[in-house]
GROMACS .gro file of C-alpha atoms in nm:
model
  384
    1UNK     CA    1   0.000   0.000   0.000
    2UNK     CA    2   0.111   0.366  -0.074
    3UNK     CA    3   0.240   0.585   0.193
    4UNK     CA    4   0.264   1.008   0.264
    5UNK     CA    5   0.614   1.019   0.251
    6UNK     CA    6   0.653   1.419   0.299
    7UNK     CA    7   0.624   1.529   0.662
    8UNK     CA    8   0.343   1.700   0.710
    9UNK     CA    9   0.194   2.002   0.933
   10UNK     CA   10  -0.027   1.764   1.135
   11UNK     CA   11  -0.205   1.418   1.148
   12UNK     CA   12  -0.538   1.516   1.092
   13UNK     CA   13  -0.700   1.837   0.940
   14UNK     CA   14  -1.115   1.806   0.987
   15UNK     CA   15  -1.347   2.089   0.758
   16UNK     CA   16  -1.662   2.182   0.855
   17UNK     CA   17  -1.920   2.391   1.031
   18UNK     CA   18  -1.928   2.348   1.422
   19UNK     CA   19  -2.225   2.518   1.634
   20UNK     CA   20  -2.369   2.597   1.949
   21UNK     CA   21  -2.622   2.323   2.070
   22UNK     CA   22  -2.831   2.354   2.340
   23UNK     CA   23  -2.974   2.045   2.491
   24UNK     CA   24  -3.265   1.981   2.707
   25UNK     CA   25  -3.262   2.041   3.059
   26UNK     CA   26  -3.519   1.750   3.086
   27UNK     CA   27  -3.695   1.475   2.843
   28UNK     CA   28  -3.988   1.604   2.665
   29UNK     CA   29  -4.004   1.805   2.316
   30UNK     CA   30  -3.828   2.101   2.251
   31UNK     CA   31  -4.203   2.283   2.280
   32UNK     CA   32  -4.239   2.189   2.617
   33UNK     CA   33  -3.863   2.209   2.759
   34UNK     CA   34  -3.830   2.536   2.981
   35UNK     CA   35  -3.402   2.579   2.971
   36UNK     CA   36  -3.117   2.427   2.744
   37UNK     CA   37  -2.752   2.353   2.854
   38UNK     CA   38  -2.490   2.522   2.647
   39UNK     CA   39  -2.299   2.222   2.430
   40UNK     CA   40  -2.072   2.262   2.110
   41UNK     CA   41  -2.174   2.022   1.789
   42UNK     CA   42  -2.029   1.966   1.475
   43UNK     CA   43  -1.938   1.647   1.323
   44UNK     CA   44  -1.610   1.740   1.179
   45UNK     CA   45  -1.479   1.918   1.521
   46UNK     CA   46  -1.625   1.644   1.675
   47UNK     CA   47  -1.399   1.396   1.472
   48UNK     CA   48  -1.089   1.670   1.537
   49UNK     CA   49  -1.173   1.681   1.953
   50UNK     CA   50  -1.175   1.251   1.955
   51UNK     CA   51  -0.920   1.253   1.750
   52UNK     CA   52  -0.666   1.487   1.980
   53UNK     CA   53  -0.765   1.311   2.245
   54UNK     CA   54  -0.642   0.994   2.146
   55UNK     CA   55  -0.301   1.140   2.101
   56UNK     CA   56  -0.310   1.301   1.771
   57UNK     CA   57  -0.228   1.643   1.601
   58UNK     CA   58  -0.534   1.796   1.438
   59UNK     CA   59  -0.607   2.125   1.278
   60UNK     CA   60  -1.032   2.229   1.242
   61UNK     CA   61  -1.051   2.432   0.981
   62UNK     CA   62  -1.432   2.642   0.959
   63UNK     CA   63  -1.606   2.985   0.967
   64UNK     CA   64  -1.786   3.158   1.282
   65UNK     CA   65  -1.894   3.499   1.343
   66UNK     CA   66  -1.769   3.704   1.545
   67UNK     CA   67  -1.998   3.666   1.833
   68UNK     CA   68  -1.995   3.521   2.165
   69UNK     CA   69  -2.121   3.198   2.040
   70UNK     CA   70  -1.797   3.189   1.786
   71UNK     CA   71  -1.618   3.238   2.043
   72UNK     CA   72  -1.721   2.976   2.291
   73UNK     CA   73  -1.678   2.700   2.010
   74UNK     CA   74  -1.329   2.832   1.917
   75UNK     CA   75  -1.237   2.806   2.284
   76UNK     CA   76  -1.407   2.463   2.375
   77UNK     CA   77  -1.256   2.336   2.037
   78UNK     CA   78  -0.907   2.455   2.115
   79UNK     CA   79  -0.917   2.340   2.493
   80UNK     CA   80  -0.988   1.949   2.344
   81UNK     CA   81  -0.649   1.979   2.200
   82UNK     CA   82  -0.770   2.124   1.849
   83UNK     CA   83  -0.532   2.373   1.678
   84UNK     CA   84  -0.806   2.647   1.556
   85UNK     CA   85  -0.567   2.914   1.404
   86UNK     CA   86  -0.704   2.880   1.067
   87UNK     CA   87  -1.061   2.934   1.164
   88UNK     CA   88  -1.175   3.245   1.075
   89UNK     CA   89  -1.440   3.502   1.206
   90UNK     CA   90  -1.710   3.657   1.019
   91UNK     CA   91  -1.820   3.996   1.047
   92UNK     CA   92  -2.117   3.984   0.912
   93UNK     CA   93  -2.250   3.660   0.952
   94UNK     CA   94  -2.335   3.455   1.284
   95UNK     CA   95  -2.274   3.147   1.436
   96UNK     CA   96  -2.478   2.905   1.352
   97UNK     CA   97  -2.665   2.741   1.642
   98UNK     CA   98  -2.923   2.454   1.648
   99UNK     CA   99  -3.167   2.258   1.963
  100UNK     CA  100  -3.206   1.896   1.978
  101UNK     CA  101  -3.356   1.625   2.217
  102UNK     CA  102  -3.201   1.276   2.249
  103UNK     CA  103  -3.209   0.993   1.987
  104UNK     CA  104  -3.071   0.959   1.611
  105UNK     CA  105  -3.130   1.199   1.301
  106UNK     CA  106  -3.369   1.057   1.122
  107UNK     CA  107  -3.253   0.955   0.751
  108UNK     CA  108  -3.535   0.987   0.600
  109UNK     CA  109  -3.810   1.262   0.603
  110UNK     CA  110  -4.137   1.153   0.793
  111UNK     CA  111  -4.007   0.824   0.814
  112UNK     CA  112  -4.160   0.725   1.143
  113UNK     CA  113  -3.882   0.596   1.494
  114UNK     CA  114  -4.024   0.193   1.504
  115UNK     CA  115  -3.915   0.179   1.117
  116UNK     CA  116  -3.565   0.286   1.099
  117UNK     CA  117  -3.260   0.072   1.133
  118UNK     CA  118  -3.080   0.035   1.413
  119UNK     CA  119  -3.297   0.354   1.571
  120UNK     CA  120  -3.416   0.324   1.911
  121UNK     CA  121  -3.562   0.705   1.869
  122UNK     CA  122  -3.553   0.991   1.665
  123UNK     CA  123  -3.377   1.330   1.756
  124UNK     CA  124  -3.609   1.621   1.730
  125UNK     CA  125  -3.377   1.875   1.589
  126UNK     CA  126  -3.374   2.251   1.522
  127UNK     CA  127  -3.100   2.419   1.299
  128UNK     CA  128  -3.074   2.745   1.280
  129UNK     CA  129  -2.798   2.785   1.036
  130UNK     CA  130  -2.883   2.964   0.739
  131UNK     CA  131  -2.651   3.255   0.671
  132UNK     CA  132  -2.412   3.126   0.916
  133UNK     CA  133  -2.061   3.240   0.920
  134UNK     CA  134  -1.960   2.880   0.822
  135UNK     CA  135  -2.210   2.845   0.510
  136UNK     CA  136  -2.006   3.135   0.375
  137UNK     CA  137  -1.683   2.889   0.296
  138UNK     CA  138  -1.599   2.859  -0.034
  139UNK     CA  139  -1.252   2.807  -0.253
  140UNK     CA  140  -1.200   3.174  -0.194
  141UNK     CA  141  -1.257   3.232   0.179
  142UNK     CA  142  -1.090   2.920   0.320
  143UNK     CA  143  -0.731   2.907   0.384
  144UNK     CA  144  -0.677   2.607   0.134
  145UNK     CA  145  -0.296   2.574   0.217
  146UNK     CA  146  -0.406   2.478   0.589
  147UNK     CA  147  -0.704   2.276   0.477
  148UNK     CA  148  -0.430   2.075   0.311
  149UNK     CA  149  -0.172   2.027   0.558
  150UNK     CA  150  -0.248   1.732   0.727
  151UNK     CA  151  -0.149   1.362   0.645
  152UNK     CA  152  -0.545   1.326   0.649
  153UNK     CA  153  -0.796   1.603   0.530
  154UNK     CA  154  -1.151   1.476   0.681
  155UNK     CA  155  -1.458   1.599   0.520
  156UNK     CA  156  -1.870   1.561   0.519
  157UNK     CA  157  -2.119   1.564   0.341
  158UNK     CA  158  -2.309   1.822   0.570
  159UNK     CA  159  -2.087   2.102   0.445
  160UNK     CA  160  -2.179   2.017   0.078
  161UNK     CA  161  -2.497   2.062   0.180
  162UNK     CA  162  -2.433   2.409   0.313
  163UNK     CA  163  -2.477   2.616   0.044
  164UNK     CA  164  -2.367   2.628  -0.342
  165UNK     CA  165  -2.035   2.768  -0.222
  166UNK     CA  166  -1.937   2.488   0.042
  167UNK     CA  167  -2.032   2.240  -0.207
  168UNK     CA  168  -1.811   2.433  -0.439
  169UNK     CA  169  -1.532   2.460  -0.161
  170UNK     CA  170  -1.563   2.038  -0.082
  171UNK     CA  171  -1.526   2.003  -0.497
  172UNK     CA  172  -1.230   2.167  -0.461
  173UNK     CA  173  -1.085   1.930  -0.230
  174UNK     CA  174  -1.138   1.631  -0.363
  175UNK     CA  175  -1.023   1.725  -0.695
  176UNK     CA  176  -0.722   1.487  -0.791
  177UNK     CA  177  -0.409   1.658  -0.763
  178UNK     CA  178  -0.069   1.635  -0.713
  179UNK     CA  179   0.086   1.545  -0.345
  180UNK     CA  180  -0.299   1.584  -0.240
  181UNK     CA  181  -0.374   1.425   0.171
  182UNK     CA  182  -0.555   1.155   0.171
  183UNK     CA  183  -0.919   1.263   0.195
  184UNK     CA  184  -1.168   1.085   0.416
  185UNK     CA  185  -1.529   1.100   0.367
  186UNK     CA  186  -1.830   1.061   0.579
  187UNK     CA  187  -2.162   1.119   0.412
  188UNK     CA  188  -2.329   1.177   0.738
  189UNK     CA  189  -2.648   1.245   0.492
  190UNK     CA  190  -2.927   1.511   0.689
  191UNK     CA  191  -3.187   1.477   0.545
  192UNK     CA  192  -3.343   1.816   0.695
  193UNK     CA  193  -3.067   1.991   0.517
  194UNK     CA  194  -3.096   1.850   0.183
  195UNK     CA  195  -3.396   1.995   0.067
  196UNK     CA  196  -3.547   2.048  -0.322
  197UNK     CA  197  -3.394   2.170  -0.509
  198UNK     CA  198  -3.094   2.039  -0.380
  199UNK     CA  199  -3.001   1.665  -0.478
  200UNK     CA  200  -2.797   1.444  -0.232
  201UNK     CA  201  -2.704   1.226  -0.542
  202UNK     CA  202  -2.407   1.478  -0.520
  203UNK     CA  203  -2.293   1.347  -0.224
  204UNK     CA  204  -2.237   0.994  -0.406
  205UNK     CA  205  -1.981   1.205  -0.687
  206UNK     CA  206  -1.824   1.330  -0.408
  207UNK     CA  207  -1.736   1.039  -0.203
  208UNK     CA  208  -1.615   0.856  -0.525
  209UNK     CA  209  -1.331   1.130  -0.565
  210UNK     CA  210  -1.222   1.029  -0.192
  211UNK     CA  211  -0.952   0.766  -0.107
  212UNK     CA  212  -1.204   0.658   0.246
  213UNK     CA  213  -1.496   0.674   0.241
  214UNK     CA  214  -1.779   0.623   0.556
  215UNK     CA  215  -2.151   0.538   0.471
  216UNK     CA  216  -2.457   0.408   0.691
  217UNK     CA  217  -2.619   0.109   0.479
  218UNK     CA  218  -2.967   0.322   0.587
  219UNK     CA  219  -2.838   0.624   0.432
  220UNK     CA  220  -2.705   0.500   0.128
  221UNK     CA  221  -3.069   0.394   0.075
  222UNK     CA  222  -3.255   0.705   0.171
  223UNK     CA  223  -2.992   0.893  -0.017
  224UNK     CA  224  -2.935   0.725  -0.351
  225UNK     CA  225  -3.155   0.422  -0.369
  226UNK     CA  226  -2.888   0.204  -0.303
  227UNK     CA  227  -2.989  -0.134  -0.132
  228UNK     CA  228  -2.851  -0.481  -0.121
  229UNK     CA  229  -2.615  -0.451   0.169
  230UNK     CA  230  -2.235  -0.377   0.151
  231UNK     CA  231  -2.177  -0.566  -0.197
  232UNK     CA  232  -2.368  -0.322  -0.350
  233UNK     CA  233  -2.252   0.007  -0.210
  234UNK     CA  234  -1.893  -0.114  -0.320
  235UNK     CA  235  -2.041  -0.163  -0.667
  236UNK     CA  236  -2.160   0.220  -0.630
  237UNK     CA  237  -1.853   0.310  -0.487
  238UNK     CA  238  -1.546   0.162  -0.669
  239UNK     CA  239  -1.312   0.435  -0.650
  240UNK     CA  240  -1.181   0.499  -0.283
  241UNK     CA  241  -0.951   0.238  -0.184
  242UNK     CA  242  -1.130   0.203   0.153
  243UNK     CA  243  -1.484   0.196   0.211
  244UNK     CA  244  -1.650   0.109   0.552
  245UNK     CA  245  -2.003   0.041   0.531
  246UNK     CA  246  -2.182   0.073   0.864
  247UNK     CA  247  -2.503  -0.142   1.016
  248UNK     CA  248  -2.567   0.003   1.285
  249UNK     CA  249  -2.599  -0.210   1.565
  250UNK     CA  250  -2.503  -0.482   1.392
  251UNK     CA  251  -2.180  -0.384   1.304
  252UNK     CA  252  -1.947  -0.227   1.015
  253UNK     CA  253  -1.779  -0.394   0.691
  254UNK     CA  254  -1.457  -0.247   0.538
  255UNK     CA  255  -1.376  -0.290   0.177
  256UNK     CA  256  -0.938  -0.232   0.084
  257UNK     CA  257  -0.817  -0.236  -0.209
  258UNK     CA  258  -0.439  -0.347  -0.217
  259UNK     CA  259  -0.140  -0.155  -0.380
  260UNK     CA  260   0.217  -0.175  -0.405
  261UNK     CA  261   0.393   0.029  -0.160
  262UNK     CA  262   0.514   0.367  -0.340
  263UNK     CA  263   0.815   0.391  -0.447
  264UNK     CA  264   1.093   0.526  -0.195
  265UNK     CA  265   0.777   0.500   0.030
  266UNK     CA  266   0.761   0.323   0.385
  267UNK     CA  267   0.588  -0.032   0.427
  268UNK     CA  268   0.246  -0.053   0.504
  269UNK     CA  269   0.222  -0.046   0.859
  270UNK     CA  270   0.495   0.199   0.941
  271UNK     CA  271   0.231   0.452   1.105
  272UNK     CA  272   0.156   0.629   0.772
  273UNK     CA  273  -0.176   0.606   0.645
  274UNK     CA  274  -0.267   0.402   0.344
  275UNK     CA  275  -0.282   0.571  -0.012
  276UNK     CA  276  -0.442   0.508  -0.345
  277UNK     CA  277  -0.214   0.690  -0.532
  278UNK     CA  278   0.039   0.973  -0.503
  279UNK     CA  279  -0.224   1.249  -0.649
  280UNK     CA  280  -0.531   1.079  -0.411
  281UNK     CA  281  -0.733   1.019  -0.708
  282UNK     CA  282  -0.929   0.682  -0.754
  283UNK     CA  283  -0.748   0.395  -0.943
  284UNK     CA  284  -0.812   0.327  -1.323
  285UNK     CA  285  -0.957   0.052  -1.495
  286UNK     CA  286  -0.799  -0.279  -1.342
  287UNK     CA  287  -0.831  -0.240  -0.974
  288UNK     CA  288  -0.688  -0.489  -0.776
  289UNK     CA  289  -0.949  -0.736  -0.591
  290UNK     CA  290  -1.088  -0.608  -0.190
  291UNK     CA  291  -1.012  -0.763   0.119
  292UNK     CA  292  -1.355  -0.737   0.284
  293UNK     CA  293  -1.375  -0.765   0.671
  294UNK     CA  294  -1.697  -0.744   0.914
  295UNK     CA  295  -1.625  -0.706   1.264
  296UNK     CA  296  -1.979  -0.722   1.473
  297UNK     CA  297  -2.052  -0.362   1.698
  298UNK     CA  298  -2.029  -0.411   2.108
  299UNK     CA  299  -2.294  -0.401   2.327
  300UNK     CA  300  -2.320  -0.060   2.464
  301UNK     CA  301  -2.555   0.048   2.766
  302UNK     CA  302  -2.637   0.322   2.592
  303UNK     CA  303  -2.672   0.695   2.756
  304UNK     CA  304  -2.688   0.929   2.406
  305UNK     CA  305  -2.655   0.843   2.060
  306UNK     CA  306  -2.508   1.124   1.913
  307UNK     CA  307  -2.163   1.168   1.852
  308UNK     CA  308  -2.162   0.793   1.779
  309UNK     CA  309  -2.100   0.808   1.376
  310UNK     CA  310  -1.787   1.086   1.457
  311UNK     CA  311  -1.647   0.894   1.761
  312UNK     CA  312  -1.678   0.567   1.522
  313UNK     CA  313  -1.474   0.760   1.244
  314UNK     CA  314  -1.254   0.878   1.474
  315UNK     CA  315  -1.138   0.565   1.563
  316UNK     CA  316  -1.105   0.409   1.211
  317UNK     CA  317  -0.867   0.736   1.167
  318UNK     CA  318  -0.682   0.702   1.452
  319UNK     CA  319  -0.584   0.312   1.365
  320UNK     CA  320  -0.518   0.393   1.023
  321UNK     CA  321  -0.229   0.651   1.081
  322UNK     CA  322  -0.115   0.359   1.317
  323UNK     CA  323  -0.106   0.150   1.008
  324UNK     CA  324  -0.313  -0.123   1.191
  325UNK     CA  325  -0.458  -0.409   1.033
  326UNK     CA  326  -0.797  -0.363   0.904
  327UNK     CA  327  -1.010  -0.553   1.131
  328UNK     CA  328  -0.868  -0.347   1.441
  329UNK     CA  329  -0.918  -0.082   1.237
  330UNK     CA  330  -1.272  -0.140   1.259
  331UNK     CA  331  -1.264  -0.253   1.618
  332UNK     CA  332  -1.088   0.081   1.738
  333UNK     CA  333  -1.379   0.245   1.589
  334UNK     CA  334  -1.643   0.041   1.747
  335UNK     CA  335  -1.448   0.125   2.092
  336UNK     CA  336  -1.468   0.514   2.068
  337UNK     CA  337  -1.847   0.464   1.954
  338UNK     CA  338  -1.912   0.310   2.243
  339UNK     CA  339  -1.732   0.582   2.443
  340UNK     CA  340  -1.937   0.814   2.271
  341UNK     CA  341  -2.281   0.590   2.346
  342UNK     CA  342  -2.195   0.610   2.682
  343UNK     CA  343  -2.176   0.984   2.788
  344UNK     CA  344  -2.486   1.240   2.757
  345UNK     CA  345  -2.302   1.446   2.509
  346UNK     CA  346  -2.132   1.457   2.154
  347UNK     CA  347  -1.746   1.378   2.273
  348UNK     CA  348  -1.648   1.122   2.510
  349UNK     CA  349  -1.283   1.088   2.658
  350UNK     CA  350  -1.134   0.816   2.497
  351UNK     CA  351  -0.955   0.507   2.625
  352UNK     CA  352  -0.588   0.496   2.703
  353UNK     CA  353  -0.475   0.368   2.352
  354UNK     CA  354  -0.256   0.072   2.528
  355UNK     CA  355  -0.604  -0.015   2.745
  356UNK     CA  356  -0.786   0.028   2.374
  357UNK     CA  357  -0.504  -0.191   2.212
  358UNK     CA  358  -0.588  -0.452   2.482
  359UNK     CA  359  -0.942  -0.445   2.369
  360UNK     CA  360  -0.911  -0.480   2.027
  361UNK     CA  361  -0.650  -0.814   2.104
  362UNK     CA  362  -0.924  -0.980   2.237
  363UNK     CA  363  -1.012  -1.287   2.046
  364UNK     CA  364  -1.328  -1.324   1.865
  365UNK     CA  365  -1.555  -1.505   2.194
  366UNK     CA  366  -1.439  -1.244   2.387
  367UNK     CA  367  -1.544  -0.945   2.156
  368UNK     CA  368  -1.894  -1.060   2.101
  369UNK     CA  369  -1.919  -1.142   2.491
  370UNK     CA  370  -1.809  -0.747   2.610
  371UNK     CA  371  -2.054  -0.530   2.727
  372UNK     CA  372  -1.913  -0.179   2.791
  373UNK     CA  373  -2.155   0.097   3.007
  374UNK     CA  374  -2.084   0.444   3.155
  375UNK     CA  375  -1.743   0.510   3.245
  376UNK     CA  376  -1.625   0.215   3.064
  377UNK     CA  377  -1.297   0.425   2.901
  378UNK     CA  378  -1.158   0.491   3.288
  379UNK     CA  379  -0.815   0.266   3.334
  380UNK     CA  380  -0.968   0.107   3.607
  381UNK     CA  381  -1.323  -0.029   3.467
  382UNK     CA  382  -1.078  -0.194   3.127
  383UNK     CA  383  -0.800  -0.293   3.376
  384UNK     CA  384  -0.675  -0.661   3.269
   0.00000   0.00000   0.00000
């Protein structure tokens, strides 16, 4: 497998709009709820914050006014570790901020709780976004030179979803091009924000121009139309060398495409994530065959559910700059999932990576037997 051979600014660089969330004080729908608690949320900070805590250097890259609210997520972002110099402040446009209960997004409009997959209830969400500071990003606004400094540029599809000149700005970046990072994808498909005339078809050319790629097996279908389980969504998605395809509760496949190791490049393994190719692009015509591995989810007591699909990306990320093997790269993510499913909030401190390493040795009897419940990530409750 191909390796980033040029040293680079930092591990990780995640782009995207972060915003102020404020969460019930009790159960009950947002009409009825008399105060909110102050929380940040953002699903590429989020990835950034999980990220930094589990030892690594990461850059956020966004747009916020220049309000107290922009100024409360630029602090709480940069106190998780989070280098935030490149994020700039808007004038003349706000902070975007948005109200939620507990449970998942939804993934598809009006689609009721009892019939989505892997949903034990659906989030009833308020965004108040439009005209943000961070819907304002675009080729021209964004420091590009810092949005490519990282051995890994991490991207969504929310921000495509932004506005014509985000999707413009994420176009940009996964263009093909020479010495580009390699460029991770989550579709993280909203399905509030992708109304007509807006088509989240795009978000399928998109993630084909990535080198890893994250999709939901539910979204995929609410999205494109795509159904038939992992098989298929590698048919629809050739291109990226990796793609994981998530089930929920059930579990996540990875599809990897094999290459020889660049030339003058390290071995696979040597801490440097995998490449496709030394512009990022997709491979031609002639792509060597997959290794496909499934590695089943843990049971989680769960407290929250968001944060979940970040913390689980965060994880995949963190084991492939530690040029793990594939299946513990899908294991690490199910761990900092589970972290995440077991706090109230979006981020969850993650395990000690030598008490996560432990984990992820275990055989597989002993994986399908853990159950993991609040405070799980403490030295003490993984202890051997």
């Amino acid at each position: 497998m191909r390796t980033v051979t040029s040293p680079p600014h930092v591990d990780v660089v995640c782009l995207g709009e972060s915003m102020v969330t404020f969460l019930p004080s009790r159960p009950g729908r947002l009409a009825d709820v008399p105060a909110f608690e102050r929380a940040i949320g953002g699903a590429e900070s989020n990835v950034a914050c999980t990220l930094a805590g589990a030892g690594h250097s990461t850059r956020w890259v966004s747009r916020v006014g220049a309000d107290g609210f922009g100024d409360h997520l630029v602090r709480t972002i940069a106190a998780a570790g989070v280098d935030t110099g490149a994020v700039q402040r808007d004038p003349h446009r706000p902070t975007g901020v948005y109200f939620r209960t507990d449970g998942e997004r939804a993934t598809t409009a009006g689609q009721p709780a009892a019939v989505q997959p892997a949903v034990q209830s659906t989030a009833e969400v308020a965004y108040y976004r439009a005209g943000s500071a961070a819907s304002a990003m675009a080729p021209g606004t964004v420091d590009l030179d810092a949005a490519r400094s990282g051995r890994i540029l991490h991207l969504t599809g929310i921000t495509a979803a932004l506005s014509a000149d985000c999707l413009a700005l994420t176009r940009t970046l996964t263009a093909p091009y020479e010495g580009r990072p390699l460029v991770s994808f989550d579709v993280n498909y909203r399905v509030g924000l992708w109304r007509s005339p807006a088509d989240p078809r795009v978000l399928l050319e998109l993630a084909r121009g990535c080198d890893l790629v994250f999709v939901g097996e539910d979204e995929a279908e609410a999205a494109w139309g795509v159904t038939g389980g992992p098989d298929a969504l590698r048919a629809a998605l050739p291109e990226p060398e990796t793609l994981v395809v998530k089930h929920g509760a059930e579990g996540a496949t990875a599809f990897v495409r094999e290459v020889a190791p660049e030339r003058g490049g390290g071995a696979a393994g040597d801490g440097a994530p995998e490449r496709d190719a030394a512009h990022g692009s997709g491979a031609a015509d002639g792509r060597a065959p997959d290794r496909r591995v499934r590695v089943p989810a843990l049971r989680v007591d769960v407290v929250a559910s968001v944060g979940a699909g970040d913390a689980f990306a965060a994880g995949f990320l963190s084991a492939t700059l530690r040029g793990l093997p594939l299946r513990d790269r899908l294991r690490h993510g199910h761990l900092l999932a589970a972290a995440a499913l077991t706090v109230p909030g979006d981020l969850a401190e993650p395990p000690a990576r030598d008490a996560a390493d432990r984990l992820v040795a275990l055989d597989a009897e002993a994986w399908g037997t853990l159950r993991l419940g609040p405070g799980w990530t403490t030295e003490k409750a993984i202890a051997p």
